[in-house]
PDB file of C-alpha atoms in Angstrom:
ATOM      1  CA  UNK A   1     148.651 126.911  96.055  1.00 49.00           C
ATOM      2  CA  UNK A   2     148.421 123.937  97.577  1.00 49.00           C
ATOM      3  CA  UNK A   3     148.413 125.333 101.118  1.00 48.00           C
ATOM      4  CA  UNK A   4     145.836 128.270  99.739  1.00 48.00           C
ATOM      5  CA  UNK A   5     143.607 125.005  98.416  1.00 44.00           C
ATOM      6  CA  UNK A   6     143.736 123.000 101.916  1.00 47.00           C
ATOM      7  CA  UNK A   7     142.845 126.319 103.439  1.00 46.00           C
ATOM      8  CA  UNK A   8     139.626 126.918 100.930  1.00 55.00           C
ATOM      9  CA  UNK A   9     138.631 123.648 101.020  1.00 52.00           C
ATOM     10  CA  UNK A  10     138.669 123.866 105.204  1.00 61.00           C
ATOM     11  CA  UNK A  11     136.260 127.305 104.553  1.00 53.00           C
ATOM     12  CA  UNK A  12     133.902 125.002 101.879  1.00 48.00           C
ATOM     13  CA  UNK A  13     133.865 122.256 104.349  1.00 45.00           C
ATOM     14  CA  UNK A  14     132.518 124.600 107.195  1.00 52.00           C
ATOM     15  CA  UNK A  15     130.166 126.516 104.649  1.00 50.00           C
ATOM     16  CA  UNK A  16     129.104 123.133 104.101  1.00 46.00           C
ATOM     17  CA  UNK A  17     128.436 122.230 107.986  1.00 52.00           C
ATOM     18  CA  UNK A  18     127.375 125.388 109.140  1.00 50.00           C
ATOM     19  CA  UNK A  19     124.560 124.754 106.696  1.00 54.00           C
ATOM     20  CA  UNK A  20     124.037 121.591 107.485  1.00 53.00           C
ATOM     21  CA  UNK A  21     123.869 122.045 111.384  1.00 54.00           C
ATOM     22  CA  UNK A  22     120.219 124.362 110.695  1.00 54.00           C
ATOM     23  CA  UNK A  23     119.040 120.949 108.437  1.00 55.00           C
ATOM     24  CA  UNK A  24     119.615 122.181 105.038  1.00 59.00           C
ATOM     25  CA  UNK A  25     119.779 118.775 103.500  1.00 59.00           C
ATOM     26  CA  UNK A  26     122.878 119.154 100.838  1.00 55.00           C
ATOM     27  CA  UNK A  27     123.322 115.850  97.923  1.00 53.00           C
ATOM     28  CA  UNK A  28     127.032 115.351  97.542  1.00 54.00           C
ATOM     29  CA  UNK A  29     127.299 114.652  93.223  1.00 51.00           C
ATOM     30  CA  UNK A  30     130.323 112.840  92.143  1.00 53.00           C
ATOM     31  CA  UNK A  31     133.343 115.049  90.996  1.00 54.00           C
ATOM     32  CA  UNK A  32     131.491 118.604  90.565  1.00 53.00           C
ATOM     33  CA  UNK A  33     130.600 119.354  94.708  1.00 52.00           C
ATOM     34  CA  UNK A  34     127.822 119.608  96.843  1.00 52.00           C
ATOM     35  CA  UNK A  35     124.016 120.532  95.707  1.00 53.00           C
ATOM     36  CA  UNK A  36     120.671 121.281  97.253  1.00 56.00           C
ATOM     37  CA  UNK A  37     117.923 118.722  97.087  1.00 57.00           C
ATOM     38  CA  UNK A  38     116.544 117.875  93.508  1.00 54.00           C
ATOM     39  CA  UNK A  39     112.679 118.832  95.354  1.00 65.00           C
ATOM     40  CA  UNK A  40     114.059 121.942  97.506  1.00 78.00           C
ATOM     41  CA  UNK A  41     111.474 124.428  97.975  1.00 93.00           C
ATOM     42  CA  UNK A  42     111.446 127.868  98.861  1.00 96.00           C
ATOM     43  CA  UNK A  43     108.002 129.425 100.302  1.00 97.00           C
ATOM     44  CA  UNK A  44     107.173 132.310  98.200  1.00 97.00           C
ATOM     45  CA  UNK A  45     103.842 135.077  98.297  1.00 98.00           C
ATOM     46  CA  UNK A  46     103.052 134.486  95.290  1.00 97.00           C
ATOM     47  CA  UNK A  47     102.976 130.962  94.476  1.00 97.00           C
ATOM     48  CA  UNK A  48     101.175 130.757  98.373  1.00 98.00           C
ATOM     49  CA  UNK A  49      98.829 133.283  96.978  1.00 98.00           C
ATOM     50  CA  UNK A  50      98.281 132.346  93.243  1.00 98.00           C
ATOM     51  CA  UNK A  51      96.379 129.184  95.534  1.00 98.00           C
ATOM     52  CA  UNK A  52      94.596 131.171  98.208  1.00 98.00           C
ATOM     53  CA  UNK A  53      90.931 131.010  98.058  1.00 98.00           C
ATOM     54  CA  UNK A  54      88.563 133.751  97.471  1.00 98.00           C
ATOM     55  CA  UNK A  55      87.714 134.146 100.999  1.00 97.00           C
ATOM     56  CA  UNK A  56      91.265 133.528 102.323  1.00 98.00           C
ATOM     57  CA  UNK A  57      92.126 136.624  99.619  1.00 98.00           C
ATOM     58  CA  UNK A  58      89.579 139.226 101.131  1.00 97.00           C
ATOM     59  CA  UNK A  59      90.271 137.896 104.481  1.00 98.00           C
ATOM     60  CA  UNK A  60      94.326 138.012 104.690  1.00 98.00           C
ATOM     61  CA  UNK A  61      95.352 141.467 106.016  1.00 97.00           C
ATOM     62  CA  UNK A  62      99.357 140.355 105.494  1.00 97.00           C
ATOM     63  CA  UNK A  63     101.754 137.524 104.855  1.00 98.00           C
ATOM     64  CA  UNK A  64     105.338 137.820 106.124  1.00 98.00           C
ATOM     65  CA  UNK A  65     107.779 135.154 104.778  1.00 98.00           C
ATOM     66  CA  UNK A  66     111.100 135.022 107.181  1.00 97.00           C
ATOM     67  CA  UNK A  67     114.529 133.290 106.786  1.00 96.00           C
ATOM     68  CA  UNK A  68     114.515 132.790 110.509  1.00 95.00           C
ATOM     69  CA  UNK A  69     112.861 134.106 113.321  1.00 95.00           C
ATOM     70  CA  UNK A  70     112.280 133.286 116.945  1.00 93.00           C
ATOM     71  CA  UNK A  71     109.437 132.036 116.576  1.00 95.00           C
ATOM     72  CA  UNK A  72     106.525 132.526 114.272  1.00 97.00           C
ATOM     73  CA  UNK A  73     103.694 132.565 117.501  1.00 96.00           C
ATOM     74  CA  UNK A  74     106.096 135.014 118.633  1.00 95.00           C
ATOM     75  CA  UNK A  75     106.900 137.623 115.185  1.00 97.00           C
ATOM     76  CA  UNK A  76     103.128 137.001 115.431  1.00 97.00           C
ATOM     77  CA  UNK A  77     102.860 138.671 119.199  1.00 96.00           C
ATOM     78  CA  UNK A  78     104.907 142.746 117.418  1.00 96.00           C
ATOM     79  CA  UNK A  79     102.793 142.407 114.281  1.00 96.00           C
ATOM     80  CA  UNK A  80      99.797 143.145 117.096  1.00 96.00           C
ATOM     81  CA  UNK A  81     101.973 145.155 119.099  1.00 95.00           C
ATOM     82  CA  UNK A  82     102.768 147.203 115.480  1.00 94.00           C
ATOM     83  CA  UNK A  83      99.253 147.465 114.413  1.00 94.00           C
ATOM     84  CA  UNK A  84      97.341 148.093 118.158  1.00 91.00           C
ATOM     85  CA  UNK A  85     100.237 151.084 118.152  1.00 93.00           C
ATOM     86  CA  UNK A  86      98.314 152.033 115.699  1.00 93.00           C
ATOM     87  CA  UNK A  87      95.049 151.279 116.919  1.00 92.00           C
ATOM     88  CA  UNK A  88      94.564 149.096 113.855  1.00 94.00           C
ATOM     89  CA  UNK A  89      94.102 145.290 114.164  1.00 95.00           C
ATOM     90  CA  UNK A  90      96.279 142.699 113.005  1.00 96.00           C
ATOM     91  CA  UNK A  91      93.480 140.079 112.341  1.00 97.00           C
ATOM     92  CA  UNK A  92      94.650 138.182 109.014  1.00 98.00           C
ATOM     93  CA  UNK A  93      97.858 138.457 109.160  1.00 98.00           C
ATOM     94  CA  UNK A  94     100.416 135.283 108.277  1.00 98.00           C
ATOM     95  CA  UNK A  95     103.379 134.532 109.992  1.00 98.00           C
ATOM     96  CA  UNK A  96     105.819 132.366 107.904  1.00 98.00           C
ATOM     97  CA  UNK A  97     109.703 130.966 108.734  1.00 97.00           C
ATOM     98  CA  UNK A  98     112.081 128.971 106.809  1.00 97.00           C
ATOM     99  CA  UNK A  99     113.705 128.309 110.139  1.00 95.00           C
ATOM    100  CA  UNK A 100     113.275 129.186 114.140  1.00 94.00           C
ATOM    101  CA  UNK A 101     116.261 128.904 116.197  1.00 92.00           C
ATOM    102  CA  UNK A 102     113.669 128.728 119.152  1.00 78.00           C
ATOM    103  CA  UNK A 103     110.156 127.203 117.910  1.00 79.00           C
ATOM    104  CA  UNK A 104     107.860 125.893 120.220  1.00 76.00           C
ATOM    105  CA  UNK A 105     104.944 123.555 121.319  1.00 71.00           C
ATOM    106  CA  UNK A 106     103.110 122.128 124.549  1.00 64.00           C
ATOM    107  CA  UNK A 107     104.413 122.994 127.857  1.00 60.00           C
ATOM    108  CA  UNK A 108     107.365 124.856 126.400  1.00 65.00           C
ATOM    109  CA  UNK A 109     108.648 121.763 124.801  1.00 74.00           C
ATOM    110  CA  UNK A 110     111.063 122.617 122.140  1.00 76.00           C
ATOM    111  CA  UNK A 111     109.928 122.728 118.234  1.00 76.00           C
ATOM    112  CA  UNK A 112     112.429 120.868 115.674  1.00 83.00           C
ATOM    113  CA  UNK A 113     112.570 123.654 112.519  1.00 81.00           C
ATOM    114  CA  UNK A 114     115.545 122.855 109.844  1.00 92.00           C
ATOM    115  CA  UNK A 115     115.854 125.481 107.723  1.00 93.00           C
ATOM    116  CA  UNK A 116     113.072 124.793 103.990  1.00 91.00           C
ATOM    117  CA  UNK A 117     112.073 121.598 105.357  1.00 94.00           C
ATOM    118  CA  UNK A 118     108.127 121.660 106.687  1.00 96.00           C
ATOM    119  CA  UNK A 119     106.205 124.124 107.788  1.00 97.00           C
ATOM    120  CA  UNK A 120     106.034 126.851 110.612  1.00 97.00           C
ATOM    121  CA  UNK A 121     102.363 129.669 110.481  1.00 98.00           C
ATOM    122  CA  UNK A 122     101.096 131.341 112.822  1.00 98.00           C
ATOM    123  CA  UNK A 123      97.994 133.384 112.424  1.00 98.00           C
ATOM    124  CA  UNK A 124      96.410 136.611 113.596  1.00 98.00           C
ATOM    125  CA  UNK A 125      92.549 136.945 114.659  1.00 97.00           C
ATOM    126  CA  UNK A 126      90.665 138.658 116.744  1.00 95.00           C
ATOM    127  CA  UNK A 127      87.697 137.578 119.255  1.00 93.00           C
ATOM    128  CA  UNK A 128      85.120 139.482 121.236  1.00 89.00           C
ATOM    129  CA  UNK A 129      83.527 136.826 123.854  1.00 83.00           C
ATOM    130  CA  UNK A 130      87.188 136.182 125.390  1.00 81.00           C
ATOM    131  CA  UNK A 131      88.708 133.092 126.259  1.00 82.00           C
ATOM    132  CA  UNK A 132      86.112 130.993 127.471  1.00 80.00           C
ATOM    133  CA  UNK A 133      84.458 130.969 124.225  1.00 78.00           C
ATOM    134  CA  UNK A 134      87.656 129.804 122.352  1.00 88.00           C
ATOM    135  CA  UNK A 135      87.978 126.497 124.502  1.00 88.00           C
ATOM    136  CA  UNK A 136      87.485 124.149 121.482  1.00 94.00           C
ATOM    137  CA  UNK A 137      89.161 126.778 119.126  1.00 96.00           C
ATOM    138  CA  UNK A 138      92.408 124.348 118.804  1.00 95.00           C
ATOM    139  CA  UNK A 139      90.215 121.358 117.532  1.00 97.00           C
ATOM    140  CA  UNK A 140      88.876 123.162 115.435  1.00 97.00           C
ATOM    141  CA  UNK A 141      91.927 124.481 113.628  1.00 98.00           C
ATOM    142  CA  UNK A 142      92.722 120.826 114.081  1.00 98.00           C
ATOM    143  CA  UNK A 143      89.721 119.631 111.368  1.00 98.00           C
ATOM    144  CA  UNK A 144      90.961 122.791 109.170  1.00 98.00           C
ATOM    145  CA  UNK A 145      94.195 121.973 108.941  1.00 98.00           C
ATOM    146  CA  UNK A 146      92.815 117.525 108.099  1.00 98.00           C
ATOM    147  CA  UNK A 147      90.402 118.919 105.813  1.00 98.00           C
ATOM    148  CA  UNK A 148      93.913 120.924 103.746  1.00 98.00           C
ATOM    149  CA  UNK A 149      96.278 117.726 104.476  1.00 97.00           C
ATOM    150  CA  UNK A 150      92.820 115.181 103.255  1.00 97.00           C
ATOM    151  CA  UNK A 151      92.482 118.513 100.171  1.00 96.00           C
ATOM    152  CA  UNK A 152      95.896 116.940  98.928  1.00 94.00           C
ATOM    153  CA  UNK A 153      95.775 113.498  99.348  1.00 93.00           C
ATOM    154  CA  UNK A 154      96.364 112.081 102.833  1.00 94.00           C
ATOM    155  CA  UNK A 155      94.100 110.403 103.773  1.00 88.00           C
ATOM    156  CA  UNK A 156      94.992 108.709 106.945  1.00 92.00           C
ATOM    157  CA  UNK A 157      94.288 111.494 109.053  1.00 97.00           C
ATOM    158  CA  UNK A 158      94.330 111.642 112.950  1.00 97.00           C
ATOM    159  CA  UNK A 159      94.092 114.483 115.298  1.00 98.00           C
ATOM    160  CA  UNK A 160      94.681 113.747 119.294  1.00 96.00           C
ATOM    161  CA  UNK A 161      94.003 115.476 122.133  1.00 95.00           C
ATOM    162  CA  UNK A 162      94.065 119.039 122.204  1.00 91.00           C
ATOM    163  CA  UNK A 163      96.494 119.475 119.361  1.00 92.00           C
ATOM    164  CA  UNK A 164      98.467 116.955 117.456  1.00 95.00           C
ATOM    165  CA  UNK A 165      98.355 116.045 113.884  1.00 97.00           C
ATOM    166  CA  UNK A 166      98.173 112.139 113.152  1.00 97.00           C
ATOM    167  CA  UNK A 167      99.301 109.820 110.213  1.00 96.00           C
ATOM    168  CA  UNK A 168      99.275 105.872 110.971  1.00 92.00           C
ATOM    169  CA  UNK A 169     100.000 106.429 114.391  1.00 91.00           C
ATOM    170  CA  UNK A 170     102.704 109.015 114.441  1.00 94.00           C
ATOM    171  CA  UNK A 171     103.029 112.521 114.892  1.00 95.00           C
ATOM    172  CA  UNK A 172     102.908 114.870 111.406  1.00 97.00           C
ATOM    173  CA  UNK A 173     102.114 117.785 113.657  1.00 96.00           C
ATOM    174  CA  UNK A 174     101.001 120.242 116.141  1.00 95.00           C
ATOM    175  CA  UNK A 175      99.066 123.307 117.069  1.00 96.00           C
ATOM    176  CA  UNK A 176      99.908 126.025 119.663  1.00 94.00           C
ATOM    177  CA  UNK A 177      97.282 128.404 120.768  1.00 94.00           C
ATOM    178  CA  UNK A 178      98.482 132.137 122.736  1.00 94.00           C
ATOM    179  CA  UNK A 179      96.129 135.525 123.612  1.00 93.00           C
ATOM    180  CA  UNK A 180      97.214 138.923 123.598  1.00 91.00           C
ATOM    181  CA  UNK A 181      94.401 141.093 125.596  1.00 87.00           C
ATOM    182  CA  UNK A 182      91.799 141.016 127.668  1.00 85.00           C
ATOM    183  CA  UNK A 183      90.628 137.290 128.738  1.00 83.00           C
ATOM    184  CA  UNK A 184      86.833 138.298 128.998  1.00 84.00           C
ATOM    185  CA  UNK A 185      86.625 140.474 125.875  1.00 87.00           C
ATOM    186  CA  UNK A 186      88.290 141.287 123.149  1.00 89.00           C
ATOM    187  CA  UNK A 187      91.499 139.240 122.174  1.00 92.00           C
ATOM    188  CA  UNK A 188      93.628 138.494 119.490  1.00 95.00           C
ATOM    189  CA  UNK A 189      94.432 134.861 119.274  1.00 96.00           C
ATOM    190  CA  UNK A 190      97.598 134.051 117.374  1.00 97.00           C
ATOM    191  CA  UNK A 191      97.363 130.324 116.097  1.00 97.00           C
ATOM    192  CA  UNK A 192     100.791 128.765 116.087  1.00 97.00           C
ATOM    193  CA  UNK A 193     100.815 125.510 113.203  1.00 97.00           C
ATOM    194  CA  UNK A 194     103.488 122.958 112.719  1.00 97.00           C
ATOM    195  CA  UNK A 195     104.012 120.775 110.108  1.00 97.00           C
ATOM    196  CA  UNK A 196     106.469 118.001 109.577  1.00 96.00           C
ATOM    197  CA  UNK A 197     106.806 117.885 105.590  1.00 95.00           C
ATOM    198  CA  UNK A 198     110.259 116.479 104.604  1.00 92.00           C
ATOM    199  CA  UNK A 199     112.012 116.316 107.992  1.00 90.00           C
ATOM    200  CA  UNK A 200     115.195 115.550 107.765  1.00 89.00           C
ATOM    201  CA  UNK A 201     116.528 112.676 109.707  1.00 83.00           C
ATOM    202  CA  UNK A 202     119.388 114.883 111.994  1.00 83.00           C
ATOM    203  CA  UNK A 203     116.296 117.057 112.558  1.00 84.00           C
ATOM    204  CA  UNK A 204     114.571 114.023 113.410  1.00 76.00           C
ATOM    205  CA  UNK A 205     117.357 112.375 115.637  1.00 81.00           C
ATOM    206  CA  UNK A 206     116.204 114.926 118.250  1.00 81.00           C
ATOM    207  CA  UNK A 207     111.920 114.282 118.569  1.00 83.00           C
ATOM    208  CA  UNK A 208     111.546 112.818 121.499  1.00 77.00           C
ATOM    209  CA  UNK A 209     108.450 111.059 120.500  1.00 83.00           C
ATOM    210  CA  UNK A 210     107.443 108.544 117.370  1.00 89.00           C
ATOM    211  CA  UNK A 211     107.149 111.396 113.938  1.00 93.00           C
ATOM    212  CA  UNK A 212     106.333 111.259 110.791  1.00 93.00           C
ATOM    213  CA  UNK A 213     105.954 113.475 107.558  1.00 93.00           C
ATOM    214  CA  UNK A 214     104.790 114.249 104.141  1.00 95.00           C
ATOM    215  CA  UNK A 215     106.922 112.974 102.407  1.00 93.00           C
ATOM    216  CA  UNK A 216     107.379 109.512 103.815  1.00 91.00           C
ATOM    217  CA  UNK A 217     103.564 109.703 104.185  1.00 91.00           C
ATOM    218  CA  UNK A 218     102.891 109.797 100.667  1.00 92.00           C
ATOM    219  CA  UNK A 219     106.018 108.428  99.324  1.00 79.00           C
ATOM    220  CA  UNK A 220     106.621 111.539  97.161  1.00 81.00           C
ATOM    221  CA  UNK A 221     107.033 115.528  97.249  1.00 84.00           C
ATOM    222  CA  UNK A 222     104.873 118.035  97.907  1.00 90.00           C
ATOM    223  CA  UNK A 223     104.853 121.601  97.922  1.00 95.00           C
ATOM    224  CA  UNK A 224     105.009 123.533 101.068  1.00 97.00           C
ATOM    225  CA  UNK A 225     103.793 126.194  99.241  1.00 98.00           C
ATOM    226  CA  UNK A 226     100.134 124.838  97.984  1.00 97.00           C
ATOM    227  CA  UNK A 227     100.075 123.246 101.160  1.00 98.00           C
ATOM    228  CA  UNK A 228     100.218 126.947 103.527  1.00 98.00           C
ATOM    229  CA  UNK A 229      97.272 127.576 101.310  1.00 98.00           C
ATOM    230  CA  UNK A 230      95.473 125.305 101.625  1.00 98.00           C
ATOM    231  CA  UNK A 231      95.914 125.121 105.192  1.00 98.00           C
ATOM    232  CA  UNK A 232      95.304 129.334 105.126  1.00 98.00           C
ATOM    233  CA  UNK A 233      91.877 128.171 103.287  1.00 98.00           C
ATOM    234  CA  UNK A 234      90.592 125.558 105.626  1.00 98.00           C
ATOM    235  CA  UNK A 235      91.355 127.673 109.154  1.00 98.00           C
ATOM    236  CA  UNK A 236      90.423 131.318 107.847  1.00 98.00           C
ATOM    237  CA  UNK A 237      86.794 129.241 106.874  1.00 98.00           C
ATOM    238  CA  UNK A 238      86.423 128.028 110.589  1.00 97.00           C
ATOM    239  CA  UNK A 239      88.402 131.438 112.517  1.00 97.00           C
ATOM    240  CA  UNK A 240      85.849 133.295 110.462  1.00 96.00           C
ATOM    241  CA  UNK A 241      82.569 131.397 111.739  1.00 94.00           C
ATOM    242  CA  UNK A 242      83.967 130.726 114.781  1.00 95.00           C
ATOM    243  CA  UNK A 243      82.797 132.839 117.045  1.00 87.00           C
ATOM    244  CA  UNK A 244      79.275 132.169 115.875  1.00 89.00           C
ATOM    245  CA  UNK A 245      79.033 128.736 116.435  1.00 91.00           C
ATOM    246  CA  UNK A 246      82.077 128.049 117.887  1.00 93.00           C
ATOM    247  CA  UNK A 247      83.148 123.816 118.497  1.00 95.00           C
ATOM    248  CA  UNK A 248      80.080 122.412 118.621  1.00 93.00           C
ATOM    249  CA  UNK A 249      79.712 122.249 115.126  1.00 94.00           C
ATOM    250  CA  UNK A 250      83.116 121.078 114.177  1.00 97.00           C
ATOM    251  CA  UNK A 251      82.980 117.757 117.033  1.00 97.00           C
ATOM    252  CA  UNK A 252      81.283 115.334 114.757  1.00 97.00           C
ATOM    253  CA  UNK A 253      84.083 116.253 112.517  1.00 97.00           C
ATOM    254  CA  UNK A 254      86.864 115.882 115.299  1.00 98.00           C
ATOM    255  CA  UNK A 255      85.492 112.858 116.751  1.00 97.00           C
ATOM    256  CA  UNK A 256      85.544 110.735 113.984  1.00 97.00           C
ATOM    257  CA  UNK A 257      89.397 111.305 113.108  1.00 97.00           C
ATOM    258  CA  UNK A 258      89.998 111.014 117.230  1.00 97.00           C
ATOM    259  CA  UNK A 259      93.425 108.793 117.249  1.00 96.00           C
ATOM    260  CA  UNK A 260      92.820 107.672 120.838  1.00 95.00           C
ATOM    261  CA  UNK A 261      89.035 107.219 120.992  1.00 96.00           C
ATOM    262  CA  UNK A 262      87.828 103.964 122.880  1.00 96.00           C
ATOM    263  CA  UNK A 263      91.277 103.200 124.329  1.00 96.00           C
ATOM    264  CA  UNK A 264      92.622 102.884 127.889  1.00 96.00           C
ATOM    265  CA  UNK A 265      95.421 106.413 128.613  1.00 96.00           C
ATOM    266  CA  UNK A 266      96.740 108.305 131.383  1.00 95.00           C
ATOM    267  CA  UNK A 267      96.296 112.193 131.886  1.00 94.00           C
ATOM    268  CA  UNK A 268      98.553 112.878 134.169  1.00 90.00           C
ATOM    269  CA  UNK A 269      98.754 116.638 135.579  1.00 84.00           C
ATOM    270  CA  UNK A 270     101.706 118.015 137.648  1.00 80.00           C
ATOM    271  CA  UNK A 271      99.604 116.745 140.829  1.00 85.00           C
ATOM    272  CA  UNK A 272      98.914 113.487 139.675  1.00 89.00           C
ATOM    273  CA  UNK A 273      98.061 110.721 136.818  1.00 93.00           C
ATOM    274  CA  UNK A 274      94.111 109.341 136.498  1.00 94.00           C
ATOM    275  CA  UNK A 275      93.536 106.091 133.937  1.00 96.00           C
ATOM    276  CA  UNK A 276      90.569 105.187 132.073  1.00 97.00           C
ATOM    277  CA  UNK A 277      88.662 105.252 128.615  1.00 97.00           C
ATOM    278  CA  UNK A 278      88.770 107.408 126.872  1.00 97.00           C
ATOM    279  CA  UNK A 279      85.386 108.381 125.351  1.00 97.00           C
ATOM    280  CA  UNK A 280      85.819 111.855 122.800  1.00 97.00           C
ATOM    281  CA  UNK A 281      85.412 114.839 123.411  1.00 97.00           C
ATOM    282  CA  UNK A 282      81.779 117.010 124.390  1.00 96.00           C
ATOM    283  CA  UNK A 283      80.332 120.138 122.536  1.00 94.00           C
ATOM    284  CA  UNK A 284      82.215 122.168 124.042  1.00 93.00           C
ATOM    285  CA  UNK A 285      85.703 120.761 122.903  1.00 95.00           C
ATOM    286  CA  UNK A 286      86.826 119.117 127.205  1.00 94.00           C
ATOM    287  CA  UNK A 287      88.229 115.858 126.886  1.00 96.00           C
ATOM    288  CA  UNK A 288      86.242 113.207 128.167  1.00 97.00           C
ATOM    289  CA  UNK A 289      87.121 109.411 129.995  1.00 97.00           C
ATOM    290  CA  UNK A 290      85.186 106.780 131.399  1.00 97.00           C
ATOM    291  CA  UNK A 291      87.255 105.625 135.261  1.00 96.00           C
ATOM    292  CA  UNK A 292      86.883 102.370 136.492  1.00 93.00           C
ATOM    293  CA  UNK A 293      83.759 103.390 138.887  1.00 94.00           C
ATOM    294  CA  UNK A 294      82.057 104.438 135.454  1.00 94.00           C
ATOM    295  CA  UNK A 295      82.322 108.025 136.774  1.00 96.00           C
ATOM    296  CA  UNK A 296      82.833 110.796 133.365  1.00 97.00           C
ATOM    297  CA  UNK A 297      85.528 113.203 134.347  1.00 95.00           C
ATOM    298  CA  UNK A 298      86.126 115.840 131.916  1.00 95.00           C
ATOM    299  CA  UNK A 299      89.985 117.371 130.934  1.00 92.00           C
ATOM    300  CA  UNK A 300      90.384 120.857 129.541  1.00 87.00           C
ATOM    301  CA  UNK A 301      92.886 121.918 127.729  1.00 74.00           C
ATOM    302  CA  UNK A 302      96.757 123.466 129.564  1.00 70.00           C
ATOM    303  CA  UNK A 303      99.223 122.261 131.472  1.00 73.00           C
ATOM    304  CA  UNK A 304      98.183 118.196 131.097  1.00 84.00           C
ATOM    305  CA  UNK A 305      99.703 115.052 129.658  1.00 87.00           C
ATOM    306  CA  UNK A 306      97.986 112.498 127.713  1.00 91.00           C
ATOM    307  CA  UNK A 307      99.244 109.209 126.898  1.00 90.00           C
ATOM    308  CA  UNK A 308      97.835 105.812 125.325  1.00 91.00           C
ATOM    309  CA  UNK A 309      98.138 102.776 128.691  1.00 89.00           C
ATOM    310  CA  UNK A 310     101.031 100.241 127.006  1.00 73.00           C
ATOM    311  CA  UNK A 311      99.376  96.762 126.379  1.00 50.00           C
TER     312      UNK A 311
END
């Protein structure tokens, strides 16, 4: 009997370790065992759609919620291929996952994706004018996400060119765009959005920069389902108008919450590093930097690294 009990305890402990390894936060209850945190919430199709605006409900093609994926952007690519095989569009498709085994950020960096803790979301949208017309899209989606966060009560949202979301000088989330199709004509864009909602400390230790989450920012729990709906609402609003209006109509709003404007910074590429004063962005979304000689240099997105100069 004693041996069987020991084996049983070992099996339970292994299962607990497995759950904790994917980021599920467990609480010990004296004399009873373990439980998930009281504010634990799974993503739910019905709850999300109940918070969608009327325009977003009409524009939503499909809402997929997965327990685990390589990445939501990769699943979005599969959804596009599936629809194209039937000669149909996947625009308006939204992919969500509780957990990502191979989440990605810009420049191939890993996106830490613990289970049921944050938002991992991808949106699929068709465009007709090719890559050139989409130059400022990631910045415009940043504006959409900032609107969603402010609606939820997060007032100190800032944006870092080209695709990071900051609160109190720490990274809260990011945006990753990928394109499928003709770069000069009809194409489909996958918009990946990641937001830290309640990052477990054990997962946070793996992040190589200063970060924050909504739970610590607001000092309270928030509904991930409501946040997802707000992000969809505001992102769909931007996407519906972007082909006609471009980034220019969102530039002033982006400039107003630019985290690095007026600061000394260094931009690094594979070949060189350039330092100067950041002036914000132009009407196409290119980052503007004033060099020491007074010259103003523009940078477009790509394999660039932007860092503040340490004072």
